PDB file of C-alpha atoms in Angstrom:
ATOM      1  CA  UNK H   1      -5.381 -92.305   9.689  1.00 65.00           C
ATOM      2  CA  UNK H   2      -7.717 -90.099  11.224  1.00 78.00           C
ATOM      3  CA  UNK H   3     -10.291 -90.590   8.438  1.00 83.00           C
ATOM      4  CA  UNK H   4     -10.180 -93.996   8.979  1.00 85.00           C
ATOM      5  CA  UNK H   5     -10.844 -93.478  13.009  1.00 87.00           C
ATOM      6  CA  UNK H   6     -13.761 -92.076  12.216  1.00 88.00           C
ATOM      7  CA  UNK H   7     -14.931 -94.209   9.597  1.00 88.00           C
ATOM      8  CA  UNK H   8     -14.554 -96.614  12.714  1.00 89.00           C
ATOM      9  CA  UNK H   9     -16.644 -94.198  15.013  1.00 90.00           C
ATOM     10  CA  UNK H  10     -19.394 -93.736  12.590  1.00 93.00           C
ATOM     11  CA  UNK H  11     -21.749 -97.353  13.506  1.00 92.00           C
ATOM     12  CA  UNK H  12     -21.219 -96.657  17.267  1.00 94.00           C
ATOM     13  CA  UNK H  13     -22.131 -92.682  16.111  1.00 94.00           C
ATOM     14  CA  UNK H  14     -25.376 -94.115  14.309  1.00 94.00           C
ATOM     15  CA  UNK H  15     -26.307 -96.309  17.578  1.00 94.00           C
ATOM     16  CA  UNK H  16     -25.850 -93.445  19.945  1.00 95.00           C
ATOM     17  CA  UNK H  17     -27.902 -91.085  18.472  1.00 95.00           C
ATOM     18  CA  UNK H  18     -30.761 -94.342  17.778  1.00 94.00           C
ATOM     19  CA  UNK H  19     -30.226 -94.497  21.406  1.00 93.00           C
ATOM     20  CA  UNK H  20     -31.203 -91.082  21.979  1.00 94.00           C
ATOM     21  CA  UNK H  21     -34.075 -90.528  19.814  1.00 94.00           C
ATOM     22  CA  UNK H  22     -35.190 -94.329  21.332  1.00 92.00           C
ATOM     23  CA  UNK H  23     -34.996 -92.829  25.145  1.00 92.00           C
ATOM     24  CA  UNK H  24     -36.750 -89.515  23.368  1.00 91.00           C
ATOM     25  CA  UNK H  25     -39.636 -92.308  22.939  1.00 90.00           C
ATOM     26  CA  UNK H  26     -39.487 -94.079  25.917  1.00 87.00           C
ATOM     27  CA  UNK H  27     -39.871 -90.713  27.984  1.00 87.00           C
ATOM     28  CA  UNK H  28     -43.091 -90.754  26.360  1.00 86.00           C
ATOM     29  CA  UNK H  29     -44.795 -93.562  27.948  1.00 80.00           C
ATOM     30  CA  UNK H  30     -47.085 -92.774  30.013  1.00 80.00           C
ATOM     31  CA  UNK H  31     -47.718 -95.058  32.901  1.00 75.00           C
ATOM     32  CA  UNK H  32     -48.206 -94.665  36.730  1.00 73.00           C
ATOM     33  CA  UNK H  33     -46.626 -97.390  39.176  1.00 69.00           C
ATOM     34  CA  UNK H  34     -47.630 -98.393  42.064  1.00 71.00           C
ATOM     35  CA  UNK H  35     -45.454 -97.153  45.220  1.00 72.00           C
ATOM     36  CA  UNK H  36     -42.249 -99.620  45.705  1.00 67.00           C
ATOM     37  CA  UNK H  37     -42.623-100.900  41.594  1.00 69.00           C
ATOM     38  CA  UNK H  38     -41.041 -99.782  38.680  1.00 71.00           C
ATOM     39  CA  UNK H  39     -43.461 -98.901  35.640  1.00 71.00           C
ATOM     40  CA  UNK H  40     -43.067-100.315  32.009  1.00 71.00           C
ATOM     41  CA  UNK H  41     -41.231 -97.448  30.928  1.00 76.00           C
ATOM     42  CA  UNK H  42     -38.616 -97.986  33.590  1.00 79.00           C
ATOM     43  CA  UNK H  43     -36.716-101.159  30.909  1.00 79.00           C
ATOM     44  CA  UNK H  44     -37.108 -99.621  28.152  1.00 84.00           C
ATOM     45  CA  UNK H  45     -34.901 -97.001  29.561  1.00 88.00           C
ATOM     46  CA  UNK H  46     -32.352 -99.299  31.278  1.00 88.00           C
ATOM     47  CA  UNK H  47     -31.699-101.068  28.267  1.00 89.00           C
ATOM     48  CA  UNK H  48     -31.518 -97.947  25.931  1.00 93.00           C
ATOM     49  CA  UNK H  49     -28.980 -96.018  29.002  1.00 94.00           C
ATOM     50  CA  UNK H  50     -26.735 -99.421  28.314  1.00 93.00           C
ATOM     51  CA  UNK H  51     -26.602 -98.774  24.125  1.00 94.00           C
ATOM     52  CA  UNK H  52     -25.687 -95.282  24.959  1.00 95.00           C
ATOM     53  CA  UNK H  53     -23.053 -95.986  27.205  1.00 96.00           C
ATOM     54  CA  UNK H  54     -21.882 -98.643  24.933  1.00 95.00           C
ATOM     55  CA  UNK H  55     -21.646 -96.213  21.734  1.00 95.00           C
ATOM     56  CA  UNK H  56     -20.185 -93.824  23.559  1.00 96.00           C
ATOM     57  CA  UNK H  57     -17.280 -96.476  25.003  1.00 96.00           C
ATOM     58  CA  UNK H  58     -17.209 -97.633  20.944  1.00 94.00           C
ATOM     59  CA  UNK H  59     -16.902 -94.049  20.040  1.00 94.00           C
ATOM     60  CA  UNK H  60     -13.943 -93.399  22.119  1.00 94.00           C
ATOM     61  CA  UNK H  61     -12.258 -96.723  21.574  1.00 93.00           C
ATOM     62  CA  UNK H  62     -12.564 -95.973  17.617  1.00 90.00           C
ATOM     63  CA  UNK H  63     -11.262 -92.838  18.184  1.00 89.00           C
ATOM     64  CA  UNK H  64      -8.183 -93.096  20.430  1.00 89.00           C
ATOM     65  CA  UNK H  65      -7.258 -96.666  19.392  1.00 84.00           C
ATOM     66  CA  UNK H  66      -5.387 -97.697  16.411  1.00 75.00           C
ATOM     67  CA  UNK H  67      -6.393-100.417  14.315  1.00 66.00           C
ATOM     68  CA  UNK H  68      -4.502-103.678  13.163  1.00 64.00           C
ATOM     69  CA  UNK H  69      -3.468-101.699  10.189  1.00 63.00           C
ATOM     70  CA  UNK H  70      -2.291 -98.823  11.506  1.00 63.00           C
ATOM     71  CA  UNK H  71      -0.385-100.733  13.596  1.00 63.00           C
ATOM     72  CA  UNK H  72       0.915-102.712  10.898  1.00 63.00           C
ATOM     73  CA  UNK H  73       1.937 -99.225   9.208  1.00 62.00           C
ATOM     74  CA  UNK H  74       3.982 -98.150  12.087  1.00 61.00           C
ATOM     75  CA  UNK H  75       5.583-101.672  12.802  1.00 62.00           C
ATOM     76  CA  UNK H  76       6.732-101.398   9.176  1.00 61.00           C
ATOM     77  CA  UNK H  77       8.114 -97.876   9.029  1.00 61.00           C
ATOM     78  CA  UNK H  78       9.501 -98.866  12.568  1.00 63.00           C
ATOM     79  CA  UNK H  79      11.471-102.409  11.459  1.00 61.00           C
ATOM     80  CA  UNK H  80      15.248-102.611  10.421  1.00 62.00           C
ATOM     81  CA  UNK H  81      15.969-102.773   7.139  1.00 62.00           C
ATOM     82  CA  UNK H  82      17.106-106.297   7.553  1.00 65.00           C
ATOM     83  CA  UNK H  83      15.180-108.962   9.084  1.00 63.00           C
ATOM     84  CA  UNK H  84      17.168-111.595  10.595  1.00 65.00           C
ATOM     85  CA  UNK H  85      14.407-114.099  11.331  1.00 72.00           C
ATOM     86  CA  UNK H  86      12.580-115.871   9.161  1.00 71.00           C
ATOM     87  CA  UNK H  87       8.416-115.587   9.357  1.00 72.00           C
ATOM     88  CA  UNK H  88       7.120-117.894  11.145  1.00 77.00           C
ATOM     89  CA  UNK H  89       3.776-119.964  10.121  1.00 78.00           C
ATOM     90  CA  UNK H  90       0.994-119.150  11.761  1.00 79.00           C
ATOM     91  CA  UNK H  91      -1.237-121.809  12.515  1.00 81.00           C
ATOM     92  CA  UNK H  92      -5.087-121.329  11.837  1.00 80.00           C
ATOM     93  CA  UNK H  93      -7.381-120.749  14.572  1.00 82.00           C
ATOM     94  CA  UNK H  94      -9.010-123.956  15.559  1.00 85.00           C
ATOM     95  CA  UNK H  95     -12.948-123.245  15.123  1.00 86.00           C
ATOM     96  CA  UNK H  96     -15.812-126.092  15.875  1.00 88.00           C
ATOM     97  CA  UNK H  97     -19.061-125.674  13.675  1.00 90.00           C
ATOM     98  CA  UNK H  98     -20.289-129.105  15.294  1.00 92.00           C
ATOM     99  CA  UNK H  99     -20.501-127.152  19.090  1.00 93.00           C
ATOM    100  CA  UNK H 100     -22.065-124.401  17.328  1.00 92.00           C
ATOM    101  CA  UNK H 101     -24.685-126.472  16.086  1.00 94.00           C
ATOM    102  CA  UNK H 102     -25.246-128.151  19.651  1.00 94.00           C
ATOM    103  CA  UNK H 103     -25.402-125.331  20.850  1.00 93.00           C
ATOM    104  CA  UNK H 104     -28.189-123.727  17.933  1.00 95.00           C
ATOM    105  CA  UNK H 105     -29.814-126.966  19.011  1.00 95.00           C
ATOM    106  CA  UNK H 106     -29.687-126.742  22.981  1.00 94.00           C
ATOM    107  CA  UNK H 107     -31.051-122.825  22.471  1.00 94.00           C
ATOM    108  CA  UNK H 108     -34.191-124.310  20.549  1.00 95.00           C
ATOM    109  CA  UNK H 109     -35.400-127.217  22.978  1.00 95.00           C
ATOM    110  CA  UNK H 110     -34.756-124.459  25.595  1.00 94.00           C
ATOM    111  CA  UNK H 111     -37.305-122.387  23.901  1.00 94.00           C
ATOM    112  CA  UNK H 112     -39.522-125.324  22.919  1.00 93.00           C
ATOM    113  CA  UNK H 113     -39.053-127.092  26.513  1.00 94.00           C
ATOM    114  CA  UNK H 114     -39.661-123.952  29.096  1.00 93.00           C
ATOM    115  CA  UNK H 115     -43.597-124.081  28.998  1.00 93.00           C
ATOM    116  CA  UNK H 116     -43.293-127.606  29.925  1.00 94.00           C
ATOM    117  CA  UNK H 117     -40.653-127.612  32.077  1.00 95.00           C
ATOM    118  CA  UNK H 118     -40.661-124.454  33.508  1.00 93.00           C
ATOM    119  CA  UNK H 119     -38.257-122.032  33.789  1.00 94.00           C
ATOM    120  CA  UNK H 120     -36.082-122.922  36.505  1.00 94.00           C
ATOM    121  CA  UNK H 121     -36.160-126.197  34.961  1.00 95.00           C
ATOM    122  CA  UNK H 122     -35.788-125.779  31.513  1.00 95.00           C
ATOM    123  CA  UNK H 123     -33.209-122.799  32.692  1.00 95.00           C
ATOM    124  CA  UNK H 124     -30.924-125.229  34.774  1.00 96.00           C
ATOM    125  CA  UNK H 125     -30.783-127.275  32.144  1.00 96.00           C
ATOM    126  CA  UNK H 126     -30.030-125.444  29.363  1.00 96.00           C
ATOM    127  CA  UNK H 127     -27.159-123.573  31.243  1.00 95.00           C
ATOM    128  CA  UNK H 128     -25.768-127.132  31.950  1.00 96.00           C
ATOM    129  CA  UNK H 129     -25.885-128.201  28.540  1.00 95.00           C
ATOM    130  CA  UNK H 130     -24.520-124.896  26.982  1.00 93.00           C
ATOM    131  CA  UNK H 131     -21.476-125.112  29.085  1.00 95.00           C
ATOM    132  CA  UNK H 132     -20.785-129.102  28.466  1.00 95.00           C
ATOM    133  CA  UNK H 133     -21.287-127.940  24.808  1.00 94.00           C
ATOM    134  CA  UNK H 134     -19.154-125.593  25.012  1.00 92.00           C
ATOM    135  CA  UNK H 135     -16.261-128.361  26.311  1.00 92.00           C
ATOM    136  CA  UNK H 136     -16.276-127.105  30.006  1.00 90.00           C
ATOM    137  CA  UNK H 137     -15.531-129.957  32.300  1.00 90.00           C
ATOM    138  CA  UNK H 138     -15.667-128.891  35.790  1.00 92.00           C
ATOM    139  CA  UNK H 139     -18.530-130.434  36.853  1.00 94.00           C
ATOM    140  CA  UNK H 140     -18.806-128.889  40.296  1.00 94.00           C
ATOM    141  CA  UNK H 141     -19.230-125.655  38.664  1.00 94.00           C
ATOM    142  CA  UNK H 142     -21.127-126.636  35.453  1.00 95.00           C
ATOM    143  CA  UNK H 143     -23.635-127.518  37.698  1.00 95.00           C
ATOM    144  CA  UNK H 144     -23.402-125.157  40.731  1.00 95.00           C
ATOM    145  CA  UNK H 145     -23.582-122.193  37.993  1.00 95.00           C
ATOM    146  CA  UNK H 146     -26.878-123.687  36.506  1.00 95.00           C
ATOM    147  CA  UNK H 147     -29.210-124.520  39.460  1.00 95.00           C
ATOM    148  CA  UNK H 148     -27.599-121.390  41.055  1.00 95.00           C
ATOM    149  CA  UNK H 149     -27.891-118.962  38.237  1.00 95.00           C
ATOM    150  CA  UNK H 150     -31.136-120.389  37.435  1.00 94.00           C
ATOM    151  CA  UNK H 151     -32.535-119.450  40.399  1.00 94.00           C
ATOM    152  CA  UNK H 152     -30.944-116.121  40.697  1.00 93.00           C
ATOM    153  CA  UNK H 153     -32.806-115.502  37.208  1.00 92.00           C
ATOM    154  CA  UNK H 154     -35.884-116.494  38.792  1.00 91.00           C
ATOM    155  CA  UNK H 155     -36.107-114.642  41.846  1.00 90.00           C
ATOM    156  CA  UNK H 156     -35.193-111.560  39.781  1.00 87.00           C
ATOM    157  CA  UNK H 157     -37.584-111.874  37.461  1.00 85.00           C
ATOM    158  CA  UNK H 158     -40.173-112.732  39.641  1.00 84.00           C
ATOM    159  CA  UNK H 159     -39.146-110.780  42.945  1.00 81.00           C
ATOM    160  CA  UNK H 160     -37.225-107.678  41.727  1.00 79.00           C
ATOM    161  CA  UNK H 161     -39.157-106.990  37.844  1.00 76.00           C
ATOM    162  CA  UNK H 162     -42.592-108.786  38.167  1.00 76.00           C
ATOM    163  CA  UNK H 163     -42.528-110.675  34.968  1.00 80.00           C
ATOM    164  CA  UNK H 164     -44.591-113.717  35.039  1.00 83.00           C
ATOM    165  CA  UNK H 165     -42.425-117.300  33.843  1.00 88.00           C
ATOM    166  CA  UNK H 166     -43.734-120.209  32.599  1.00 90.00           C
ATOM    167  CA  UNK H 167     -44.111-122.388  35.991  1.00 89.00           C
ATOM    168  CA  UNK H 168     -44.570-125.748  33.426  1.00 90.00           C
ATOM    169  CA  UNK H 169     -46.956-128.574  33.477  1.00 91.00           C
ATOM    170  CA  UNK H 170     -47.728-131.138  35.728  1.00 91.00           C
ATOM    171  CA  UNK H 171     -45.802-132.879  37.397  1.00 92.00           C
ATOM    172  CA  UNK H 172     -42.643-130.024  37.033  1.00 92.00           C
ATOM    173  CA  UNK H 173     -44.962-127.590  37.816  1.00 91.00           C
ATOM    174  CA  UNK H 174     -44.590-128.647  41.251  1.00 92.00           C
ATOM    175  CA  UNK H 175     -41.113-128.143  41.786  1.00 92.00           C
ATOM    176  CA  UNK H 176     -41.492-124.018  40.225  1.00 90.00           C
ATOM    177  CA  UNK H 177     -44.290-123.985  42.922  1.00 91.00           C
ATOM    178  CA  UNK H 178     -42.256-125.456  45.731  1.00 91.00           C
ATOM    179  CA  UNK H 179     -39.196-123.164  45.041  1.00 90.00           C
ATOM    180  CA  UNK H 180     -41.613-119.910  44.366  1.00 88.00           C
ATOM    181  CA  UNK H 181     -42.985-120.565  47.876  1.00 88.00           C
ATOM    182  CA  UNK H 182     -39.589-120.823  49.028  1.00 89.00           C
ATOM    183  CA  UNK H 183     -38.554-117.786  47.646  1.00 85.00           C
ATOM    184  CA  UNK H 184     -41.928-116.370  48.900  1.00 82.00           C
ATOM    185  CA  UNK H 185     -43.472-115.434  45.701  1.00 78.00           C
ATOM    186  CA  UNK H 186     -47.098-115.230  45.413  1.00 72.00           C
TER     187      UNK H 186
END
């Protein structure tokens, strides 16, 4: 049981110390920001912290957790000698390969769409269409969450981490432009 725990531990093992040797590397860059910016270096970090903390959380729950079969094991050694009830069937999990497509789909004409629409554009909709796709049907927050989230993303990205989105072509450039000046982007 315990070789099989760590058998479990070993990927999240691999990842952590690929997360180490990454931040070893990302220490390395060399780059001076500006007072009140972060510097390139500073994502590389933030998203290499977050695998770490992950492998170590995977570690642990490898570790201390049992698995289905263990369980299994121990519900068997733990069960009467006589079962009374009869197994019941156990009906396959429904699974929908046609909303999977969609939503393959929807994630390419986002990524074919956003130069010409723009992000908060393309963004908006995309979010709207993912969650009709994926058979969500209140509409208040289908499309509350999109426009909302959408421009959440943008002010972040453009306010908080300085990354430069596609604003689109004419004439939906004009609406990234309005809501930039809004937002009081330059």
């Amino acid at each position: 049981m315990r070789l099989e725990r760590l058998k479990r531990a070993l990927p999240y093992g691999v990842l952590l110390a690929a997360g180490f040797y990454l931040f070893y590397m990302a220490n390395r860059i060399e780059y001076f920001a500006p007072p009140g910016r972060i510097g390139p270096d500073a994502w590389p970090k933030i998203v290499i912290s977050l695998l770490v903390a992950a492998s170590v959380y995977g570690i642990v729950r490898a570790l201390t957790r049992s698995s289905p079969e263990d369980r299994h094991e121990e519900a068997v050694v733990d069960a009467p000698l006589e079962d009374p009830e009869p197994p019941v069937a156990v009906e396959p999990e429904k699974t929908y390969p046609g909303l999977l497509l969609l939503g393959i789909l929807a994630t390419l004409a986002y990524v074919a769409l956003v130069r010409t629409l723009g992000f908060f554009l393309a963004t908006s909709a995309y979010l709207i269409a993912f969650m009709i796709i994926g058979r969500y049907r209140n509409w208040a927050v289908i499309f509350s969450t999109g426009i909302i989230g959408s421009l959440l993303m943008m002010f972040f990205f453009m306010r908080v981490v300085y990354v430069s989105l596609p604003i689109g072509s004419e004439p939906f450039s004009a609406v990234t432009l309005m809501l930039m000046k809004l937002m009081g982007i330059k």
